[in-house]
mmCIF file of C-alpha atoms in Angstrom:
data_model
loop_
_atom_site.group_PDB
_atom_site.id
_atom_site.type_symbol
_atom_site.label_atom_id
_atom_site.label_comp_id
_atom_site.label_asym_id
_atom_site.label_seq_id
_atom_site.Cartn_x
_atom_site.Cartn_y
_atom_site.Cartn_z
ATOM 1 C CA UNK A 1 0.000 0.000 0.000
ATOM 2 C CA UNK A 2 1.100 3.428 -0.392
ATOM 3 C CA UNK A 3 0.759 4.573 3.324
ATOM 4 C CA UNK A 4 3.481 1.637 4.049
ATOM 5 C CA UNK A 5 6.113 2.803 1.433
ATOM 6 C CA UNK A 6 5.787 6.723 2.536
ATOM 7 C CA UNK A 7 6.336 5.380 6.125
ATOM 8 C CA UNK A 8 9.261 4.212 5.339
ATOM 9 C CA UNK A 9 10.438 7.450 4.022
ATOM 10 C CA UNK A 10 12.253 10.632 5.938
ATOM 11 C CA UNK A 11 10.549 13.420 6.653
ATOM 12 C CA UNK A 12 12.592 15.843 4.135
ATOM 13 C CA UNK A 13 11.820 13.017 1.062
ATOM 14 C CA UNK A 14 8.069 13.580 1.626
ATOM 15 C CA UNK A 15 8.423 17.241 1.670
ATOM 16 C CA UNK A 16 10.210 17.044 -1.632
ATOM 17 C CA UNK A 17 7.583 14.865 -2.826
ATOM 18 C CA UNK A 18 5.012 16.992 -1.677
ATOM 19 C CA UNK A 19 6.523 20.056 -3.246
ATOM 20 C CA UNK A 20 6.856 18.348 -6.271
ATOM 21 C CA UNK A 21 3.152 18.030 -6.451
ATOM 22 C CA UNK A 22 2.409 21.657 -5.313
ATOM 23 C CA UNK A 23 0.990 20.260 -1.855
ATOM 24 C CA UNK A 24 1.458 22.002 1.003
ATOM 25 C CA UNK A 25 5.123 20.591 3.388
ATOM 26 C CA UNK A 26 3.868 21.556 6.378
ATOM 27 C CA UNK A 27 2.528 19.094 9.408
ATOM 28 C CA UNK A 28 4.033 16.022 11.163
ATOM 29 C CA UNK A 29 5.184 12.986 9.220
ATOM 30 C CA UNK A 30 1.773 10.846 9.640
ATOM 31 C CA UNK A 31 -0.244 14.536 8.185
ATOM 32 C CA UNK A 32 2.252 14.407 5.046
ATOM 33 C CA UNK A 33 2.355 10.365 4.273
ATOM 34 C CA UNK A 34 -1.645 11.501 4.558
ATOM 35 C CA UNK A 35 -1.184 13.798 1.937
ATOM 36 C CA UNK A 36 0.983 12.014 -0.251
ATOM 37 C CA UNK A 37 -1.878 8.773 -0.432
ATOM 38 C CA UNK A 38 -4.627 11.603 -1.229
ATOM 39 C CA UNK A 39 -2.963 12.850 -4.280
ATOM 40 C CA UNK A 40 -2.039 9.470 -5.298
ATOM 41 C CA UNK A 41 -5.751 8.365 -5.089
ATOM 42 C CA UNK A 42 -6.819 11.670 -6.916
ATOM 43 C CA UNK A 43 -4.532 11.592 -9.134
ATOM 44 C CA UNK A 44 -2.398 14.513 -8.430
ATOM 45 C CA UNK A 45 -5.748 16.275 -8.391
ATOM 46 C CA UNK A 46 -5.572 16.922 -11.752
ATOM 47 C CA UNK A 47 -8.742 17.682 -14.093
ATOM 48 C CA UNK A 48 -9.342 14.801 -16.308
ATOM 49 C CA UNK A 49 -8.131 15.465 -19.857
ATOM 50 C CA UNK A 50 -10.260 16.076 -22.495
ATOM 51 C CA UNK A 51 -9.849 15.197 -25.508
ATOM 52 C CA UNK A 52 -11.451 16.748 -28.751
ATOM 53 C CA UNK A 53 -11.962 15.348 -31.965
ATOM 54 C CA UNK A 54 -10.529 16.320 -34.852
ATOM 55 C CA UNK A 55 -12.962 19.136 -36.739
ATOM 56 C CA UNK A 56 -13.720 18.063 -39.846
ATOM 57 C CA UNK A 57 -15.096 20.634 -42.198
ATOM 58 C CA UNK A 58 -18.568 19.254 -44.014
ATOM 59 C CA UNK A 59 -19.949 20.022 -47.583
ATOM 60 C CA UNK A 60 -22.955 22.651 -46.810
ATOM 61 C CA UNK A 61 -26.218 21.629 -48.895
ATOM 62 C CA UNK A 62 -27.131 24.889 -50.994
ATOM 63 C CA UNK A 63 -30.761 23.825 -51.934
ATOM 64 C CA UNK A 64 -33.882 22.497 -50.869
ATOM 65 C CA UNK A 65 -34.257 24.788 -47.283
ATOM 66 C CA UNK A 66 -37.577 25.333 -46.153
ATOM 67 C CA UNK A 67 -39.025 27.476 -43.947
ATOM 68 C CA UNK A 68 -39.806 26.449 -40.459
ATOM 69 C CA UNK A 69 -43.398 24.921 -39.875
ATOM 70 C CA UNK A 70 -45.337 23.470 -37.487
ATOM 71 C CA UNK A 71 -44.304 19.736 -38.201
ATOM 72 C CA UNK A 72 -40.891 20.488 -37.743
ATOM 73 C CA UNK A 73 -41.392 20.789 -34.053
ATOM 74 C CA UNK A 74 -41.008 16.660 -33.985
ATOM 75 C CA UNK A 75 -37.822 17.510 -35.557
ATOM 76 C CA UNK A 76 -36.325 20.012 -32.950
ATOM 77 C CA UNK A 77 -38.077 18.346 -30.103
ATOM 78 C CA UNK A 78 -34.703 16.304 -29.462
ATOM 79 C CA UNK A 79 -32.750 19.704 -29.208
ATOM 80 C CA UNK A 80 -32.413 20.173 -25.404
ATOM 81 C CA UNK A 81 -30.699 22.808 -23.233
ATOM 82 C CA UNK A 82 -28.094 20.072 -22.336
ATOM 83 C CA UNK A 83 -27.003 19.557 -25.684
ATOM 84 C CA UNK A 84 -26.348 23.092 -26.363
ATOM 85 C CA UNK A 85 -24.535 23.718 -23.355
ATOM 86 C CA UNK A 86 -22.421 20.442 -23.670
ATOM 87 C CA UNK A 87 -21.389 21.319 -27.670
ATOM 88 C CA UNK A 88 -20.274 24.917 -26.488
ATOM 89 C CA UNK A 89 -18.708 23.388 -23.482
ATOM 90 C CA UNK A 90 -16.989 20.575 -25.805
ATOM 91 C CA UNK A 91 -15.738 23.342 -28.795
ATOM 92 C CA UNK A 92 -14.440 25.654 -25.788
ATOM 93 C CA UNK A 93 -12.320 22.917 -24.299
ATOM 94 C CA UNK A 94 -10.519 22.538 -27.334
ATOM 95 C CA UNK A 95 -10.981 25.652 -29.753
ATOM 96 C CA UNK A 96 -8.624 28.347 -28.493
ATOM 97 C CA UNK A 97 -9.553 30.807 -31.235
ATOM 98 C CA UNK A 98 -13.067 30.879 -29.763
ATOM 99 C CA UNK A 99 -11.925 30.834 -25.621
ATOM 100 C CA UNK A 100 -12.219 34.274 -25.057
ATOM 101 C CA UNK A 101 -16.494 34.180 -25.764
ATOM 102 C CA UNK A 102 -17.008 32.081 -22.582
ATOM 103 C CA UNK A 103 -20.484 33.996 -22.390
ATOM 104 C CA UNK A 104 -21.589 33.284 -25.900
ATOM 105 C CA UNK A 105 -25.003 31.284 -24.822
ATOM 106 C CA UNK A 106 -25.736 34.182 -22.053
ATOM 107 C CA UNK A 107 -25.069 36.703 -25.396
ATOM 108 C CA UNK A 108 -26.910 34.479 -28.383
ATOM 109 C CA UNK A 109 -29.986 34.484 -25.171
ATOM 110 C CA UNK A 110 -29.889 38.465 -25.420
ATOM 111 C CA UNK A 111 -29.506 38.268 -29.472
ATOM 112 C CA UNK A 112 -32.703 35.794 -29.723
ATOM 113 C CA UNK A 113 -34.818 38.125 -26.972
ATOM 114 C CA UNK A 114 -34.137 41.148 -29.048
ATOM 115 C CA UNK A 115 -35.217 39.379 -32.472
ATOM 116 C CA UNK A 116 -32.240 39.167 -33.988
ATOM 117 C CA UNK A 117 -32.750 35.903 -35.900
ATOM 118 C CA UNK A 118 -34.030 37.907 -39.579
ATOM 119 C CA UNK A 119 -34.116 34.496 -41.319
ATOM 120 C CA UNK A 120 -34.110 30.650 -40.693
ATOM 121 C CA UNK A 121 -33.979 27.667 -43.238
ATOM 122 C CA UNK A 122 -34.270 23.527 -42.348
ATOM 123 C CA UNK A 123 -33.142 20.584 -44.458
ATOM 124 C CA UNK A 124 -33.900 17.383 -43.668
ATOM 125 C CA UNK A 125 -31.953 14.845 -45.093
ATOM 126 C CA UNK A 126 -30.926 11.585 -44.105
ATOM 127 C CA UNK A 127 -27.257 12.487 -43.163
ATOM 128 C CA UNK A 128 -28.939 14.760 -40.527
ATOM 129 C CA UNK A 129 -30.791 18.193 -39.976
ATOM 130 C CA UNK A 130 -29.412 21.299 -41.574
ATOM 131 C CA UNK A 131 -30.214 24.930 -40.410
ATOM 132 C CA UNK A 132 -29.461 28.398 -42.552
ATOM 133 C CA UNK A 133 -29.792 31.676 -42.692
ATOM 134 C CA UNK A 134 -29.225 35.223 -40.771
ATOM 135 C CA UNK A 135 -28.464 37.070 -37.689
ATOM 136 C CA UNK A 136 -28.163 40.741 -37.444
ATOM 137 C CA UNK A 137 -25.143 41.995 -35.614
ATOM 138 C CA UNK A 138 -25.879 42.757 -31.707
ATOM 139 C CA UNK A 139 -24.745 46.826 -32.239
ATOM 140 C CA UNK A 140 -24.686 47.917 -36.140
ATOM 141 C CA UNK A 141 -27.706 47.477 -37.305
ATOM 142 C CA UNK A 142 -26.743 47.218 -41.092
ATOM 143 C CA UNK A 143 -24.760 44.168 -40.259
ATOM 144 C CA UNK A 144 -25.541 40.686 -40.618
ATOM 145 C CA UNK A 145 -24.194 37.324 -40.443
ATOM 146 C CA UNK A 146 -24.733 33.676 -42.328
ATOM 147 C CA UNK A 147 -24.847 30.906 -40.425
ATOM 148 C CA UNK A 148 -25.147 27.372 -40.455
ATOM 149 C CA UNK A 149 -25.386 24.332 -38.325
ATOM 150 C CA UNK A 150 -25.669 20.884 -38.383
ATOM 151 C CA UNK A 151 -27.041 18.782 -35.855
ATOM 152 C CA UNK A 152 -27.383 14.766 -36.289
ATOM 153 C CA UNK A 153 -30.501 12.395 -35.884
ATOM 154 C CA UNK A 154 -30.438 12.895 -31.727
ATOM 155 C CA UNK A 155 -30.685 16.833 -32.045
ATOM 156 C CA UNK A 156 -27.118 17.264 -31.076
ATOM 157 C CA UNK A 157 -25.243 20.105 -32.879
ATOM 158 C CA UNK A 158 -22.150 18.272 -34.922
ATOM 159 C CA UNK A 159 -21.253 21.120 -36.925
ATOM 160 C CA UNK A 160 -21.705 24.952 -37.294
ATOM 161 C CA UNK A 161 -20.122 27.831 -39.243
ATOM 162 C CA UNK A 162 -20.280 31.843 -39.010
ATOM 163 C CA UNK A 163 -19.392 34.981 -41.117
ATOM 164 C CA UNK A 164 -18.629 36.411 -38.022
ATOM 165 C CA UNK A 165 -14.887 36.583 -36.831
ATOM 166 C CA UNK A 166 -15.570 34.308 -33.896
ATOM 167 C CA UNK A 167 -17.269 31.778 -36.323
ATOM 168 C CA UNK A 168 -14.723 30.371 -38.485
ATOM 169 C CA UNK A 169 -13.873 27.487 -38.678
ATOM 170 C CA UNK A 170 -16.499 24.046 -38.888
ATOM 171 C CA UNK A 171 -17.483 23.871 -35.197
ATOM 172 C CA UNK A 172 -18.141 27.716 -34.595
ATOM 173 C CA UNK A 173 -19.588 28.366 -31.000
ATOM 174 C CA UNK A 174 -20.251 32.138 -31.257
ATOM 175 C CA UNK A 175 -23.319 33.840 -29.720
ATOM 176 C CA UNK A 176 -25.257 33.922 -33.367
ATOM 177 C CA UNK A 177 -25.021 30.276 -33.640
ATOM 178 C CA UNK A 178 -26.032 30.379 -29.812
ATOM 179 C CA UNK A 179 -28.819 32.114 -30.478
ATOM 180 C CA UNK A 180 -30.316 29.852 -33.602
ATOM 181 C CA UNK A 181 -29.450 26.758 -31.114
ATOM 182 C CA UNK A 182 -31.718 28.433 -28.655
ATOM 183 C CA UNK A 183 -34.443 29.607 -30.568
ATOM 184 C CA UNK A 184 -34.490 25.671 -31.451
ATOM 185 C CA UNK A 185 -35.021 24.553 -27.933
ATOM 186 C CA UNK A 186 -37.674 26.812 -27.144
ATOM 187 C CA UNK A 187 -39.476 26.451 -30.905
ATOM 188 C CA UNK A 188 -39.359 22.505 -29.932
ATOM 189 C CA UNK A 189 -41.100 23.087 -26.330
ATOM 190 C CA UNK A 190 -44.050 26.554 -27.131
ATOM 191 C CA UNK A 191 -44.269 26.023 -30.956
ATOM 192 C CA UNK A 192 -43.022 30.029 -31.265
ATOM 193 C CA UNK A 193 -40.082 30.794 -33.580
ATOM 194 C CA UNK A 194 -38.489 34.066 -32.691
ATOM 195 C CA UNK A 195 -37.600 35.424 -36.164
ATOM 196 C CA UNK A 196 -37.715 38.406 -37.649
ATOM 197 C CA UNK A 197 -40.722 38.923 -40.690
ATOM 198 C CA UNK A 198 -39.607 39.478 -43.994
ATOM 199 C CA UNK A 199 -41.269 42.955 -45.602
ATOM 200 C CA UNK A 200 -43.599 40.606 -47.787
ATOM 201 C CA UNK A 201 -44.948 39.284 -44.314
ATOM 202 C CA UNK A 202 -45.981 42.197 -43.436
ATOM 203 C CA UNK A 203 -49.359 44.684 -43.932
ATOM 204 C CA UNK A 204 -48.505 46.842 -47.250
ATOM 205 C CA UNK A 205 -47.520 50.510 -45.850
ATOM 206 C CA UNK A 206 -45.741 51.993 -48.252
ATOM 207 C CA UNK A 207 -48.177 52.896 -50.905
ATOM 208 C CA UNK A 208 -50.703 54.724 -48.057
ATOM 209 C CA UNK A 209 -51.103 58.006 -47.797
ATOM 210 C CA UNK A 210 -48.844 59.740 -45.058
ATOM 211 C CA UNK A 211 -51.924 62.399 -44.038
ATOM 212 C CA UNK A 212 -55.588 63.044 -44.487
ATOM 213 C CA UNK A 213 -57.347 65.746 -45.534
ATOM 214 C CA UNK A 214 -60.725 66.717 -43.431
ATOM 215 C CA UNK A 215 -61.775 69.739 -44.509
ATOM 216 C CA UNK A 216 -64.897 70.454 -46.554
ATOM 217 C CA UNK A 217 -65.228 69.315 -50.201
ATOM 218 C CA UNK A 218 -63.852 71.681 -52.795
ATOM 219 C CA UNK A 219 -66.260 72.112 -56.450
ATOM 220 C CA UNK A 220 -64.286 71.590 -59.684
ATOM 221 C CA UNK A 221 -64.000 75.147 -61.388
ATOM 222 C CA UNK A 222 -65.317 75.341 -64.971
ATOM 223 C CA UNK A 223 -62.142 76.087 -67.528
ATOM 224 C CA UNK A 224 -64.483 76.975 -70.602
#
C-alpha cells in the first residue's frame, strides 16, 4: 500500500515529494504520508483530460431549405438545453480561437430576446438536420451574419459555421449560432419561432397616404 512505502520514508523526502506536487510541506510525518496517499488516489488532483476530436469541415447543402413549420417541431423536439450547453462546453475545451467568448449562450440568449434571428432555413436529409440563414449583428444594425449548423438524428449540434470573426472554422460556437441553437429549444417546447418577418410578411404601408385631408369638399371650377 502506499501509506506503508511513505512510512518508510524521511521526513525531508516527503516534503520534496510533496513540493513536487504543489501540496502544502507543512505538518508532522503521519499529516504528510496523509497527503501524499490523497494525491495518489486523486490523481495529483488533476482535471481529467479532455480530448477533442478532430474538426472536420462538411460540404454545406445549398438547396432544398424550407421554412420552419409546425411539423418540424417533432424535428427540434430532441434539441435540449443540455445539448447546447455540452457542444459549447466541448468546442471551448478545445478551440482556443473561440476561448475568449465564454459567455456566448448568455449573449446568443440576449440576441434571440431582441429578435435578432431575420431568417431561418431547415433541411432534412438523411445524413442529418441542416439549419441556414441570418443574424443581425448585436450593435450595427446594417450588419448581418450567415450561419449554419448541423445537428445529427439525436438533435445534437455536430457542426456549425459563421461569417462572423468568432465563427470560423467548422465547429463555430459564437453567440449567433447560440442564439439559432436556442431559438431551437424553445421552438421545440411553445411552438413560437423568434424570427424576424420578412417585408412581404408584413401589412402593405408603403403605398398609403402619409396624411388626411378633413376639410370640406372643394367644387371643380369650370375652364371653358
Amino acid at each position: 500500500m502506499a501509506a506503508a512505502k511513505y512510512s518508510l520514508w524521511t521526513v525531508p523526502k516527503l516534503k520534496a515529494e510533496l513540493s513536487i506536487k504543489g501540496a502544502v510541506i507543512t505538518g508532522r510525518k503521519a499529516d504528510l504520508i496523509d497527503r501524499l496517499v490523497a494525491y495518489d488516489r486523486n490523481h495529483n488532483f488533476k482535471p481529467p483530460i479532455i480530448e477533442i476530436p478532430e474538426a472536420i469541415d462538411i460540404e454545406w447543402p445549398k438547396h432544398g431549405y424550407k421554412q420552419p413549420i409546425a411539423d418540424h417541431r417533432l424535428v427540434f423536439s430532441k434539441v435540449t438545453r443540455e445539448q447546447i450547453d455540452g457542444y459549447f462546453l466541448f468546442r471551448l475545451a478545445g478551440d482556443k480561437q473561440v476561448n475568449g467568448d465564454i459567455k456566448a449562450l448568455e449573449k446568443g440568449r440576449d440576441l434571440l430576446q431582441a429578435k435578432k434571428i431575420l431568417a431561418c432555413s431547415v433541411l432534412i436529409l438523411v445524413d442529418g438536420i441542416f439549419l441556414s440563414g441570418i443574424v443581425g449583428a448585436a450593435m450595427k444594425k446594417q450588419v448581418s451574419y450567415n450561419y449554419h449548423i448541423k445537428l445529427d438524428k439525436s438533435g445534437s449540434p455536430v457542426n456549425s459555421k459563421c461569417e462572423c470573426p468568432a465563427g470560423k472554422g467548422p465547429n463555430a460556437t459564437c453567440k449567433h449560432v447560440a442564439a439559432v441553437l436556442l431559438m431551437a429549444n424553445i421552438f421545440s417546447n411553445t411552438g413560437e419561432i423568434s424570427i424576424q418577418k420578412s417585408c412581404t410578411e408584413g401589412l402593405q404601408t408603403f403605398q398609403q397616404p402619409k396624411t388626411y385631408y378633413n376639410g370640406v369638399p372643394v367644387k371643380i371650377e369650370k375652364t371653358c
